[in-house]
Short mmCIF file of C-alpha atoms and ligand atoms in Angstrom, two decimals:
data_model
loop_
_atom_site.label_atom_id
_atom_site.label_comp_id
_atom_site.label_asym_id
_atom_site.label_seq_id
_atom_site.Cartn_x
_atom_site.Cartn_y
_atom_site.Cartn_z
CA UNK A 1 6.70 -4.19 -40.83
CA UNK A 2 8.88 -5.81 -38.76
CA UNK A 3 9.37 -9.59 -39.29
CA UNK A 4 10.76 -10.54 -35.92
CA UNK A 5 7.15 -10.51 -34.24
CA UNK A 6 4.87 -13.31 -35.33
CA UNK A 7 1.39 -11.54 -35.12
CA UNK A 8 0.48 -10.07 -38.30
CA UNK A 9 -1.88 -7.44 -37.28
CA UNK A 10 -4.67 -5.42 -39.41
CA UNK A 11 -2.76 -2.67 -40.88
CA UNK A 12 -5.80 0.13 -40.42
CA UNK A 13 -7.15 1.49 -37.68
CA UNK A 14 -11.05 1.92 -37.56
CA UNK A 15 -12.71 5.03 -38.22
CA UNK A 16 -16.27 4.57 -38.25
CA UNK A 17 -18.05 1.42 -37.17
CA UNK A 18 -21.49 -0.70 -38.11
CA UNK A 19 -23.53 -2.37 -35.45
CA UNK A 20 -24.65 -5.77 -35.38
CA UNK A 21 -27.95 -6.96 -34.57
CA UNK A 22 -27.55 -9.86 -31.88
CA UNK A 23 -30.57 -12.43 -32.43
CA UNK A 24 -31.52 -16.00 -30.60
CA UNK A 25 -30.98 -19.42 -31.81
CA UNK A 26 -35.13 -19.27 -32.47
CA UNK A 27 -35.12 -16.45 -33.89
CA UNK A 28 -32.74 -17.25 -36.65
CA UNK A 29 -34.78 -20.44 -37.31
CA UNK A 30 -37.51 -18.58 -38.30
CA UNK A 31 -35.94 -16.65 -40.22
CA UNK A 32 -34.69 -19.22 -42.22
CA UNK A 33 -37.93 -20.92 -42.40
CA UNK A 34 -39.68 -18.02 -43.87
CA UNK A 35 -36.59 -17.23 -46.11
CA UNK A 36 -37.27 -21.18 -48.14
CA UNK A 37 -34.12 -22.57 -46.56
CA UNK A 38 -32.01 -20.29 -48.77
CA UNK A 39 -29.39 -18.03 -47.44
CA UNK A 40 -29.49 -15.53 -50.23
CA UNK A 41 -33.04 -14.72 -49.61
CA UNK A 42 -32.79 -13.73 -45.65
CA UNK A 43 -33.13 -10.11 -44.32
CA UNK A 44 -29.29 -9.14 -44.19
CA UNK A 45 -29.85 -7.49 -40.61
CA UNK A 46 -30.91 -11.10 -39.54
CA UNK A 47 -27.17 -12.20 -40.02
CA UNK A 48 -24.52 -11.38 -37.47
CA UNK A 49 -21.34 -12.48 -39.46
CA UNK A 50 -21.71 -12.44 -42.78
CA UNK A 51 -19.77 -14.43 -45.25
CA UNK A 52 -21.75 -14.87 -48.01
CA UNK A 53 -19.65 -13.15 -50.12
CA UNK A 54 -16.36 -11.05 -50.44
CA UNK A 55 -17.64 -8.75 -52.99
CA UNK A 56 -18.78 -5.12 -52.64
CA UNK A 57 -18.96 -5.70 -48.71
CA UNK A 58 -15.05 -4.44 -47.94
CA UNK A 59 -14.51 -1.67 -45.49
CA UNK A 60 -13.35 1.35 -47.87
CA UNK A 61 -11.03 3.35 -46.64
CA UNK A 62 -10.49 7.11 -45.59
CA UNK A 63 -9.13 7.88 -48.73
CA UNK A 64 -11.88 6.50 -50.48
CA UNK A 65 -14.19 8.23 -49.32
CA UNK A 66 -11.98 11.57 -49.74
CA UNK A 67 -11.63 10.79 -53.11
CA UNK A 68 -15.60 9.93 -53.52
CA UNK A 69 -15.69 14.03 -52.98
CA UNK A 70 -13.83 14.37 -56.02
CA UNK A 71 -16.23 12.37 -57.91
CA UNK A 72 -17.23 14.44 -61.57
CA UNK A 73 -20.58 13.91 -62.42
CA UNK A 74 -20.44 14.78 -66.12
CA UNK A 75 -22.40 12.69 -68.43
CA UNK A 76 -19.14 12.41 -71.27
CA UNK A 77 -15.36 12.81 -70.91
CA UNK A 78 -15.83 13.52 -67.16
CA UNK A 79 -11.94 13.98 -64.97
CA UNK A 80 -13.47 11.15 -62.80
CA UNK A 81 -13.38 8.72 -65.69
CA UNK A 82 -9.61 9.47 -66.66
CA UNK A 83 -8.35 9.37 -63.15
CA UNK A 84 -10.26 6.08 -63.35
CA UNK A 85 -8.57 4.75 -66.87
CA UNK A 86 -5.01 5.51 -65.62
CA UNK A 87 -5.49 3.86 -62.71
CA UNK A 88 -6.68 0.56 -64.64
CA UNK A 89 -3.56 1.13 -67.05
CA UNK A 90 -1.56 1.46 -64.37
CA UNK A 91 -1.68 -2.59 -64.00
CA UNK A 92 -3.32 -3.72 -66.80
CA UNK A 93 -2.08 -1.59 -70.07
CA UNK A 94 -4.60 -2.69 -72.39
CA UNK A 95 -5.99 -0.40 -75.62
CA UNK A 96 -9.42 -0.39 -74.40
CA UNK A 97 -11.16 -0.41 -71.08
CA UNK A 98 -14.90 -0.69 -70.95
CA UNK A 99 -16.48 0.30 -67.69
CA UNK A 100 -19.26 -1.70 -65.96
CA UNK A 101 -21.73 -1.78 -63.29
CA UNK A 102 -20.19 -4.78 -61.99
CA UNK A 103 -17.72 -8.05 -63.17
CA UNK A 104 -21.29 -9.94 -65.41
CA UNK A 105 -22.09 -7.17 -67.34
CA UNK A 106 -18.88 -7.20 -68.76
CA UNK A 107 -19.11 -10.88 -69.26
CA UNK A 108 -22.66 -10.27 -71.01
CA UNK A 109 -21.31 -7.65 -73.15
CA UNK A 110 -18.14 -9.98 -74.50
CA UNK A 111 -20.15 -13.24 -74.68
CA UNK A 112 -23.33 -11.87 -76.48
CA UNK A 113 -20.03 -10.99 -78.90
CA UNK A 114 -17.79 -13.32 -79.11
CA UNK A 115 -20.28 -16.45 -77.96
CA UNK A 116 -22.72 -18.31 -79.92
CA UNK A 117 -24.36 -22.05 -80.09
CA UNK A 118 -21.65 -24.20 -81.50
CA UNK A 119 -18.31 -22.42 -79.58
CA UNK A 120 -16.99 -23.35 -76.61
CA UNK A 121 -14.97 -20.75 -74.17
CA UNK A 122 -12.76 -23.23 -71.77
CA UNK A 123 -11.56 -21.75 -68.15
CA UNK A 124 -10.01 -22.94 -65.72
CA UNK A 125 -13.27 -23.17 -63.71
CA UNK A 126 -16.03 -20.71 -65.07
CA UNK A 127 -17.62 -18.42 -61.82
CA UNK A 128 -21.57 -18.74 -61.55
CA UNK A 129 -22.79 -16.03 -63.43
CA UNK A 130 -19.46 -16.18 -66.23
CA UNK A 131 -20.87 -19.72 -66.90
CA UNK A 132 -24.02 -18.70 -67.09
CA UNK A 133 -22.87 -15.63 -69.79
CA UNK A 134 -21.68 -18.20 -71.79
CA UNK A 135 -24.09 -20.73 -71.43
CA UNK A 136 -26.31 -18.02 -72.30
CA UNK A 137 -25.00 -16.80 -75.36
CA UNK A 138 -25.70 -20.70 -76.51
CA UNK A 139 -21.54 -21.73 -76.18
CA UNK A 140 -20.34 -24.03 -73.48
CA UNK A 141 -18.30 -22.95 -71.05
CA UNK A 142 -16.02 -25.90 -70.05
CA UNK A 143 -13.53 -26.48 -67.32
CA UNK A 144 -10.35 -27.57 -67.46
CA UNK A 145 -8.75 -27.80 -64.58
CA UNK A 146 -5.55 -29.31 -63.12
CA UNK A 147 -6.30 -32.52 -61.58
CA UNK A 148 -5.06 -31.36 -57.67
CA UNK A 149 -7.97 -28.82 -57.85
CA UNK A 150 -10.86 -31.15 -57.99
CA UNK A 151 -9.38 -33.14 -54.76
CA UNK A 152 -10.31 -30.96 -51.45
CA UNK A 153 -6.79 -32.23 -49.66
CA UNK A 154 -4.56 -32.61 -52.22
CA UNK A 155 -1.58 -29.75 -51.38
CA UNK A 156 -0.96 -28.09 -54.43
CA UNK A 157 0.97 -24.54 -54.64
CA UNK A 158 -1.20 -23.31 -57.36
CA UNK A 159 -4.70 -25.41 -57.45
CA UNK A 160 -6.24 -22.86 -59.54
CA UNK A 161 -3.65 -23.94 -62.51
CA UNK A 162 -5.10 -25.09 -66.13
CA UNK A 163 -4.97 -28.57 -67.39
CA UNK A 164 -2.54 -27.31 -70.61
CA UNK A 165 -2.63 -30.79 -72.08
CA UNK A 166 -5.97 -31.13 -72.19
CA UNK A 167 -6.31 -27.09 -73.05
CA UNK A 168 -4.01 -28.02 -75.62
CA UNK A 169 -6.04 -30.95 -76.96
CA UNK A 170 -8.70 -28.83 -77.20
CA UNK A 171 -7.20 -26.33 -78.98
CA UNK A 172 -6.00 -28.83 -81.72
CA UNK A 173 -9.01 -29.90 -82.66
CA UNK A 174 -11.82 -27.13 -82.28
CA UNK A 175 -9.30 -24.02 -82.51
CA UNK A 176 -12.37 -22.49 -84.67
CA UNK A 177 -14.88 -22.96 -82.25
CA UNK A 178 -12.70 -21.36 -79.44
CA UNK A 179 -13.40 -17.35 -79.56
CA UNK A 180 -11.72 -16.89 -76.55
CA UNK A 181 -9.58 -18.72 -73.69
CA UNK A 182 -10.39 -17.56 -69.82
CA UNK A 183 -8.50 -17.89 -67.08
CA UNK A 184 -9.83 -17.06 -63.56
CA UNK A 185 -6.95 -15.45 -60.95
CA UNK A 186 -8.01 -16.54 -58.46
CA UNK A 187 -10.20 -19.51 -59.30
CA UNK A 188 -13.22 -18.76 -56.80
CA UNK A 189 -15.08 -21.98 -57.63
CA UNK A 190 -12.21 -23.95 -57.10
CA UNK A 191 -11.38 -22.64 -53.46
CA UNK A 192 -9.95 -19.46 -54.04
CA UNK A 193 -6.75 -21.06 -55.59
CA UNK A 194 -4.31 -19.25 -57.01
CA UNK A 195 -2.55 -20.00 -60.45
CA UNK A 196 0.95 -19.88 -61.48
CA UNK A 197 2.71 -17.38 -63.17
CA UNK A 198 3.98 -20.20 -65.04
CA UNK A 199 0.79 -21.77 -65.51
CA UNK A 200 -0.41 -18.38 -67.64
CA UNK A 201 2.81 -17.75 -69.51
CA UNK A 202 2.27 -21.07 -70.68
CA UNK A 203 -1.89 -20.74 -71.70
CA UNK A 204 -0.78 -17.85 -72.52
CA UNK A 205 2.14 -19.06 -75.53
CA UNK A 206 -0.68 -22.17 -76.40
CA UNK A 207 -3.51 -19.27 -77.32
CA UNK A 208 -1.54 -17.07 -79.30
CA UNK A 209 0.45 -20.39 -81.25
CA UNK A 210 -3.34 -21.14 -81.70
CA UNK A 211 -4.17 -17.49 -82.40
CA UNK A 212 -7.18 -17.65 -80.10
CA UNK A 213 -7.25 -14.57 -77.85
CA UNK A 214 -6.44 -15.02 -73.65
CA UNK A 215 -8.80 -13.42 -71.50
CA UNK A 216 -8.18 -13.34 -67.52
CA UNK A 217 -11.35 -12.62 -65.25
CA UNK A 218 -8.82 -10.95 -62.73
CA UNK A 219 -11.15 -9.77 -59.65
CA UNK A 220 -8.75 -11.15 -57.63
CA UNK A 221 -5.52 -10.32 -58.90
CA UNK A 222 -3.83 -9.02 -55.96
CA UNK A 223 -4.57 -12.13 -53.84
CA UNK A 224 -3.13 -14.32 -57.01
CA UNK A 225 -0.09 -11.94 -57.36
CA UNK A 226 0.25 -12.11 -53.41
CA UNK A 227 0.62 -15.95 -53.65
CA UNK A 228 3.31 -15.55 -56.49
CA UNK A 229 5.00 -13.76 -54.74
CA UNK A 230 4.98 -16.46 -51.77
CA UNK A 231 4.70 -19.32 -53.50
CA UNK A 232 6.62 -19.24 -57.19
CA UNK A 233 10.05 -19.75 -57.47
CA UNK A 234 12.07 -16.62 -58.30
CA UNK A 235 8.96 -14.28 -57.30
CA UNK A 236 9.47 -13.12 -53.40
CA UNK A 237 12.01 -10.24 -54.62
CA UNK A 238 9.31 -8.49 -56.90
CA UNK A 239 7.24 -6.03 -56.26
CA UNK A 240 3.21 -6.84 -56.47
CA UNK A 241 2.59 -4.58 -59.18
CA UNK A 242 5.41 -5.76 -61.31
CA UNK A 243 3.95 -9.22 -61.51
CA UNK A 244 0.56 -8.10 -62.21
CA UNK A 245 2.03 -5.86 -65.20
CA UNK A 246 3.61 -8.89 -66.07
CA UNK A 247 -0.05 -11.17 -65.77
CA UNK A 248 -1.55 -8.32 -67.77
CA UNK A 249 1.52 -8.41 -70.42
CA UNK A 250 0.52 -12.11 -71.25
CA UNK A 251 -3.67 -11.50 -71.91
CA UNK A 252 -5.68 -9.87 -74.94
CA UNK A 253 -7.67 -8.66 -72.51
CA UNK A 254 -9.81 -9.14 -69.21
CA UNK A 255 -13.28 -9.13 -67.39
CA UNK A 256 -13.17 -7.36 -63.70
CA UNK A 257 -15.73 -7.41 -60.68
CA UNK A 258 -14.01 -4.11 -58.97
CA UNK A 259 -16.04 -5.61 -55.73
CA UNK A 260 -13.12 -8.21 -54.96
CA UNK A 261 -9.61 -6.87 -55.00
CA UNK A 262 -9.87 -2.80 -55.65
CA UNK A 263 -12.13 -2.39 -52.68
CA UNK A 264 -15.61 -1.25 -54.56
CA UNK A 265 -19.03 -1.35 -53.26
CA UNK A 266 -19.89 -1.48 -56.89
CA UNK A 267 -17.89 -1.84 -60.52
CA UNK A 268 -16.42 -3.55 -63.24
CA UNK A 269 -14.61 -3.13 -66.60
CA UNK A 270 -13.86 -5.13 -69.63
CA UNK A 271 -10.66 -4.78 -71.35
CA UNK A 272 -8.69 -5.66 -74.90
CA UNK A 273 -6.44 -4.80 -77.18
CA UNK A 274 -8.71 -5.81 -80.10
CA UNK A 275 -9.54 -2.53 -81.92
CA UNK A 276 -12.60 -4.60 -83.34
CA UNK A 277 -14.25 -6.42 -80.62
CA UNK A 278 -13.55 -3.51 -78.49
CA UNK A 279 -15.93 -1.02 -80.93
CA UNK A 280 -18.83 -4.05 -80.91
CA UNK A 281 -18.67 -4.22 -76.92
CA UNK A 282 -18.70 -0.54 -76.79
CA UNK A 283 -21.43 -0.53 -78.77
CA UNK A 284 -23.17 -2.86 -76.40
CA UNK A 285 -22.06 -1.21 -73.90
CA UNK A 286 -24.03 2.42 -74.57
CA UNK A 287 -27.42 0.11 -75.03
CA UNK A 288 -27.01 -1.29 -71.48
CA UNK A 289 -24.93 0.13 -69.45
CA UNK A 290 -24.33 3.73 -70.26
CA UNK A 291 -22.01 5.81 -72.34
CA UNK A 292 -18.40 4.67 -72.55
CA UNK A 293 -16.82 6.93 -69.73
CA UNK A 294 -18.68 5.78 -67.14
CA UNK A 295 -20.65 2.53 -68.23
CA UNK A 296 -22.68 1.69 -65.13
CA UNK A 297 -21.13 3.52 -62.86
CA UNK A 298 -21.60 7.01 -61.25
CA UNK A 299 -17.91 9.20 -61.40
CA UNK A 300 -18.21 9.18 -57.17
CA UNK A 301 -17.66 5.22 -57.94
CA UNK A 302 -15.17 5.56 -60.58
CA UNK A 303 -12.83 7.79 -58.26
CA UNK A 304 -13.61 5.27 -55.24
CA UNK A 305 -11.99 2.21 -57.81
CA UNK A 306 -9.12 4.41 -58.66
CA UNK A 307 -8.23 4.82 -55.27
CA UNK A 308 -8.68 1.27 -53.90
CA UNK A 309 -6.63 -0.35 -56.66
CA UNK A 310 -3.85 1.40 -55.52
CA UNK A 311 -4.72 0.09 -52.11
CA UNK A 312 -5.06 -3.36 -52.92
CA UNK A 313 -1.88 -4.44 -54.14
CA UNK A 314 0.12 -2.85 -50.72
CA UNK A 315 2.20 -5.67 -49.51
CA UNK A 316 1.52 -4.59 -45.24
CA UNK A 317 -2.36 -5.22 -46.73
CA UNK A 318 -1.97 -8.62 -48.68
CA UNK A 319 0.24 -10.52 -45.92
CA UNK A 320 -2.57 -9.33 -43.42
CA UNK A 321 -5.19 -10.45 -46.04
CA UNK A 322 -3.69 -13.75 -46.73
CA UNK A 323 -2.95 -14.46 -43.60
CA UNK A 324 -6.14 -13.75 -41.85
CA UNK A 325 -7.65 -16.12 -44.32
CA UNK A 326 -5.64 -18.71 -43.56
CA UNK A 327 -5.77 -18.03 -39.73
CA UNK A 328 -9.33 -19.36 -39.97
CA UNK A 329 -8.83 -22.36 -42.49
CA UNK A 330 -6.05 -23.53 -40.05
CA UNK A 331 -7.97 -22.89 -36.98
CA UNK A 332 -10.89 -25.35 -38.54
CA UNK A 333 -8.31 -27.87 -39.91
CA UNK A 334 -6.93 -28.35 -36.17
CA UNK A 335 -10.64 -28.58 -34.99
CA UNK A 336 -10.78 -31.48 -37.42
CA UNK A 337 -13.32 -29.93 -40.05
CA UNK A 338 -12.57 -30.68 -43.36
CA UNK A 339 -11.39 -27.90 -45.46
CA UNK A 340 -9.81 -26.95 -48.98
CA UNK A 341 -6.21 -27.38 -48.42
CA UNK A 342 -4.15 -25.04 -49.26
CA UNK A 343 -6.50 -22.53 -47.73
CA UNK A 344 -7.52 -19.48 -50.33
CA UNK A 345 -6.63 -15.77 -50.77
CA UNK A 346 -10.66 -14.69 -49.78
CA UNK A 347 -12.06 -17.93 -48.35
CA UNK A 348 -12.04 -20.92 -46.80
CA UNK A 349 -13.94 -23.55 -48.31
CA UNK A 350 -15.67 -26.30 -46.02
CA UNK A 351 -15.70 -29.41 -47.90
CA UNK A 352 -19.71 -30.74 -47.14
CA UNK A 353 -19.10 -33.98 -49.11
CA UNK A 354 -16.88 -35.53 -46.07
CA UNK A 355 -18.66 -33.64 -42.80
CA UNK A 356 -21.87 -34.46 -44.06
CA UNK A 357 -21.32 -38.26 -46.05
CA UNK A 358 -24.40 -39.23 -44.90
CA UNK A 359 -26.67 -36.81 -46.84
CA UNK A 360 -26.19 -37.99 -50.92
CA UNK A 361 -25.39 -34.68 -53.53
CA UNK A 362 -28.84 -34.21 -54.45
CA UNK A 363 -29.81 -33.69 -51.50
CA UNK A 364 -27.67 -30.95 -51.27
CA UNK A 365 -25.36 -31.79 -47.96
CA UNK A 366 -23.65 -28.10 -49.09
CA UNK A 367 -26.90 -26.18 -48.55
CA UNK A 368 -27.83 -28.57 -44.95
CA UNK A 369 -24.54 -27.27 -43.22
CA UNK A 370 -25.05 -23.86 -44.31
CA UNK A 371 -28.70 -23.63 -42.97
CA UNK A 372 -26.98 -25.51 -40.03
CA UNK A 373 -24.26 -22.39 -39.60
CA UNK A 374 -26.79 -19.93 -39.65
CA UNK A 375 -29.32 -20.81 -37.48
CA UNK A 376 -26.49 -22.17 -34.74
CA UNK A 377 -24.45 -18.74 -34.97
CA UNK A 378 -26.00 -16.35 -37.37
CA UNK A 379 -23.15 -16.77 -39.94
CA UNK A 380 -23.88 -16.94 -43.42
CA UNK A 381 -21.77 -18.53 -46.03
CA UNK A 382 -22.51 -19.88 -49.35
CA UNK A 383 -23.17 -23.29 -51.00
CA UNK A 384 -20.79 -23.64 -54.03
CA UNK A 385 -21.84 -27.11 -54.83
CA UNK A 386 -24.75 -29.05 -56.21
CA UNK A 387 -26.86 -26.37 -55.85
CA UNK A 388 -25.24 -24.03 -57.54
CA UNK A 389 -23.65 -26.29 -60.30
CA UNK A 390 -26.38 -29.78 -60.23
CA UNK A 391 -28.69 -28.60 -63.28
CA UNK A 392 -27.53 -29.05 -66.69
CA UNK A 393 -28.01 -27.27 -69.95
CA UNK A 394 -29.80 -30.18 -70.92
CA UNK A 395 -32.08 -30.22 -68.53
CA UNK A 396 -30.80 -33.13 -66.51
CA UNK A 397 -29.52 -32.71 -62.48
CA UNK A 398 -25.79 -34.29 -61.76
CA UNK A 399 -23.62 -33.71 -58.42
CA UNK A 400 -20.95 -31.12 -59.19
CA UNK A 401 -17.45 -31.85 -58.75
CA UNK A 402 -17.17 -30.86 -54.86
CA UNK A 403 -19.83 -30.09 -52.61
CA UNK A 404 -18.42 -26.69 -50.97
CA UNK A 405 -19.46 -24.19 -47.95
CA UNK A 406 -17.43 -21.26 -48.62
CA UNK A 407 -17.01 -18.66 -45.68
CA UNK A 408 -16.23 -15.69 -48.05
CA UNK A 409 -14.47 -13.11 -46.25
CA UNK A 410 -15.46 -9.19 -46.66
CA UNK A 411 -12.04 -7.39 -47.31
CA UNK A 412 -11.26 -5.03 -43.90
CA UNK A 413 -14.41 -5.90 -42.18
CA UNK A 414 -14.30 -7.81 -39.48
CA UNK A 415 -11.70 -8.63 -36.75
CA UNK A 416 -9.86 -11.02 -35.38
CA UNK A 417 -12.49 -11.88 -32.32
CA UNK A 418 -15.78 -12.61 -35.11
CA UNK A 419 -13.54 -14.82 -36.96
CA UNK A 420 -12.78 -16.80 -33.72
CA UNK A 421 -16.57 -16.54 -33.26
CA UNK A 422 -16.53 -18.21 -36.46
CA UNK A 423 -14.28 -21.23 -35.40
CA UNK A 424 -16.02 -21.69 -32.27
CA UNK A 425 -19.63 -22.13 -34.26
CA UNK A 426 -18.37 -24.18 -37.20
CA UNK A 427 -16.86 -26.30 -34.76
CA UNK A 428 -19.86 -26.71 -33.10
CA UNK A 429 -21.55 -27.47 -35.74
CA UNK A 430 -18.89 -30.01 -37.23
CA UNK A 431 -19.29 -32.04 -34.62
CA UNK A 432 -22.87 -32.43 -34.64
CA UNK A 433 -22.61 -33.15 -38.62
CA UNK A 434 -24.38 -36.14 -38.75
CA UNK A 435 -27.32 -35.01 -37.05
CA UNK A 436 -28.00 -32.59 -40.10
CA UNK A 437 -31.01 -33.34 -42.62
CA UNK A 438 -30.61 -32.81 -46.33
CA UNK A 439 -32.77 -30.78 -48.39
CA UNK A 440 -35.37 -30.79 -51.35
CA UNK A 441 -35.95 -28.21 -53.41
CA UNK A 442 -39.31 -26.77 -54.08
CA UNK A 443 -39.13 -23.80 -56.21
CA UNK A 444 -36.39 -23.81 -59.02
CA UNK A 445 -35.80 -20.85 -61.30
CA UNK A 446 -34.57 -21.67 -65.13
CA UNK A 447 -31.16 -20.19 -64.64
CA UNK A 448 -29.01 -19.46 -61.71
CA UNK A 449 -31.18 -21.50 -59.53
CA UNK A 450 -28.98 -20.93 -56.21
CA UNK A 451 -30.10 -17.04 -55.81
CA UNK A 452 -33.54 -17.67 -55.76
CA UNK A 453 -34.72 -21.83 -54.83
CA UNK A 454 -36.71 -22.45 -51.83
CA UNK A 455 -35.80 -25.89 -49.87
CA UNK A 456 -37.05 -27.59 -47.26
CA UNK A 457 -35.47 -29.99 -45.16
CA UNK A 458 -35.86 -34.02 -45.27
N1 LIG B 1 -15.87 -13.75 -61.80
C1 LIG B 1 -15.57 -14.22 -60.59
C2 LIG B 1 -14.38 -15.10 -60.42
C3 LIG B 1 -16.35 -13.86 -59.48
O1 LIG B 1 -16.02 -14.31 -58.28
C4 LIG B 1 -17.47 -13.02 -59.69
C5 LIG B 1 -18.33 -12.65 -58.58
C6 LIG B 1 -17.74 -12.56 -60.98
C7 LIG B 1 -16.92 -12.94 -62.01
C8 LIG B 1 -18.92 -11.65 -61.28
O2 LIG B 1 -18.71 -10.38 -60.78
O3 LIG B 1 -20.48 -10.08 -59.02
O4 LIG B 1 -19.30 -8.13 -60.03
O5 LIG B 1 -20.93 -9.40 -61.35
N2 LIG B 1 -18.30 -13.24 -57.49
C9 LIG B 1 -19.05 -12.94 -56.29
C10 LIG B 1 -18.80 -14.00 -55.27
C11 LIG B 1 -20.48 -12.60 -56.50
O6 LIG B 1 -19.54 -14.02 -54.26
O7 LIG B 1 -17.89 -14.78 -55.42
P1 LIG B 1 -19.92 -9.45 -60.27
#
């Protein structure tokens, strides 16, 4: 592309196009009030943008759905799946890959493995439903996190990075409780900040002086090797896939949602060198998900992944990725609403705790601004906050770290006119902040509570 114009335009063209259901202000409040205040639980044609998520909703493209033709339906050993391994290999060259419905079943399979009351699996920030895999299993999953990415504004190249001290001091003492060291590229509870490809060289050299295996859940990968390539010293005159080869080089082995980065409606796959553990997940795998060429997945699907990782890691495709992204963040930091600075590879991440002071944690300021969003402008974003986070193994509620509204955005979806639909309703909303109630919950499941609570306002 030529780098003498400024606009960095969508590098597709579309082909075949989705309407969207227009609705009224009252309308919307209705819906919301019949969906228990939560987001997750409205009618999906009730939404006009949606940004509840970035994973399985991306546009796939022409090729995809070309190669979907192609897809070999045979129950073992079918071409589909080896089109599908070589394409994984491709970028990440471990022994074993383990193919899954989606990104938690593969965390269910290695945590009902390698978990267990008494262990503890450290991250930088665990994702919902890894946390909950662990938590499950009976280990804690603990964060460890640099410093810069628990502060909202601090400007930090690579807020995704792990704490290696305290990683370290970890390490040192409970090395035997440790089965396994994670590392989430990008870290999507944290803002969608990338980390280092210092950062994991050195987690990386710490697990294997410790001889504890390094795990990345990579379902961003691209994005993170996209911000290398910007960001890291020595990176902009590699190619993409050369530094993810080079992420992969430094892991045992990975997790994968193939909804994020490789452009799937649905998949996954777990990955290791480890002869061992790899025969126990398998093993696993054939009593849950299916036999071990294809795992969850139909072949359609497995050709449809093999395709779109090539796609992702196209350079024309991650400037226009990144940079759409951050088109919005900036647009809402000039309007004055607070965001998560730097702004993320797949979302930008309203900070609720300063637009919305006046409503306490547990009352959930997150969830009152996105009920806000919705019912103003029919956009729908996600809490990532107290709601999600607030209740403790033990039983007990606490205010997570940051109190986040995160406008996810679906990979080649929508254009450049709904996102400036977007800034024109969160601004709106922004600046009638302090008019927003807070929320009580009234229904609250055991586990995951966010999917499936019902609120009501204050
Ligand atoms: N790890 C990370 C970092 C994720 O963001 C997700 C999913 C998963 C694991 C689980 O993958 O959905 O395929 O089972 N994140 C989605 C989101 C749901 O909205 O951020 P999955």
């Amino acid at each position: 592309m030529d780098q003498s114009f400024k606009t960095i335009i969508e590098p597709f063209r579309i082909h075949s196009v989705e309407p969207l259901r227009m609705t009224s202000e009252s309308e919307r409040a209705a819906a919301i009030e019949f969906a228990g205040f939560n987001l997750f639980n409205l009618h999906a044609q009730d939404v006009l943008i949606d940004l509840l998520t970035d994973s399985g909703t991306g546009a796939m493209s022409r090729d995809q759905w070309a190669a979907i033709q192609h897809g070999d339906e045979s129950y073992a050993g079918s071409p589909s799946w080896f089109r599908f391994e070589a394409a994984v290999k491709e970028f990440f060259p471990f022994r074993h890959v383990i193919p899954t419905h989606q990104g938690r079943a593969a965390e269910k399979i290695l945590f009902s493995t390698v978990g267990g009351a008494g262990r503890i699996v450290p991250n930088n920030t665990h994702f919902d439903t890894t946390r909950a895999n662990v938590e499950a299993s009976g280990a804690e999953a603990r964060d460890l996190l640099i410093a810069e990415g628990h502060d909202a504004s601090a400007l930090h190249p690579f807020k995704g990075n792990m704490d290696l001290d305290a990683l370290e001091s970890l390490l040192k003492e409970r090395r035997d409780d440790v089965p396994v060291v994670f590392l989430t590229i990008t870290n999507n509870s944290g803002g969608g900040q990338p980390v280092s490809l210092g950062n994991i060289r050195s987690v990386s050299e710490l697990c294997h002086h410790y001889d504890v295996p390094f795990f990345l859940d990579a379902c961003r990968f691209a994005e993170n090797a996209w911000f290398i390539h910007e960001r890291e010293e020595g990176q902009s005159g590699r190619q993409i896939p050369d530094i993810v080869r080079e992420i992969a080089s430094l892991a045992d082995g990975m997790t994968m949602s193939a909804k994020k980065d490789p452009f799937g409606n649905i998949g996954g796959w777990l990955a290791m060198n480890d002869d061992v553990l790899a025969e126990k997940c398998r093993n696993l795998l054939i009593l849950t998900e299916g036999f071990p060429t294809y795992g969850g997945l139909a072949g359609r699907d497995l050709e449809a992944l093999a395709q779109g990782l090539k796609e992702a890691v196209h350079p024309d495709y991650l400037r226009y990725r990144i940079r759409s992204t951050a088109y919005l963040g900036e647009a809402l930091d000039k309007a004055g609403v607070p965001v998560v600075k730097p702004i993320g590879g797949h979302a930008v991440y309203i900070d609720a705790k300063t637009l919305l002071a006046h409503i306490p944690p547990l009352q959930y300021p997150g969830q009152a601004l996105s009920v806000a969003l919705y019912t103003v402008g029919g956009i729908r974003s996600v809490e990532i906050g107290t709601v999600m986070f607030g209740r403790q193994p033990d039983g007990s509620e606490k205010p997570a770290a940051m109190e986040l509204v995160r406008l996810a955005i679906p990979r080649r979806t929508y254009t450049q006119s709904h996102v400036d639909y977007v800034i024109e309703v969160v601004t709106a909303v922004a600046k009638d902040a302090a008019s927003l109630p807070g929320y009580r919950m009234t229904h609250e499941p055991p586990s995951l509570r966010h999917f499936t609570a019902q609120f009501e306002p204050l």
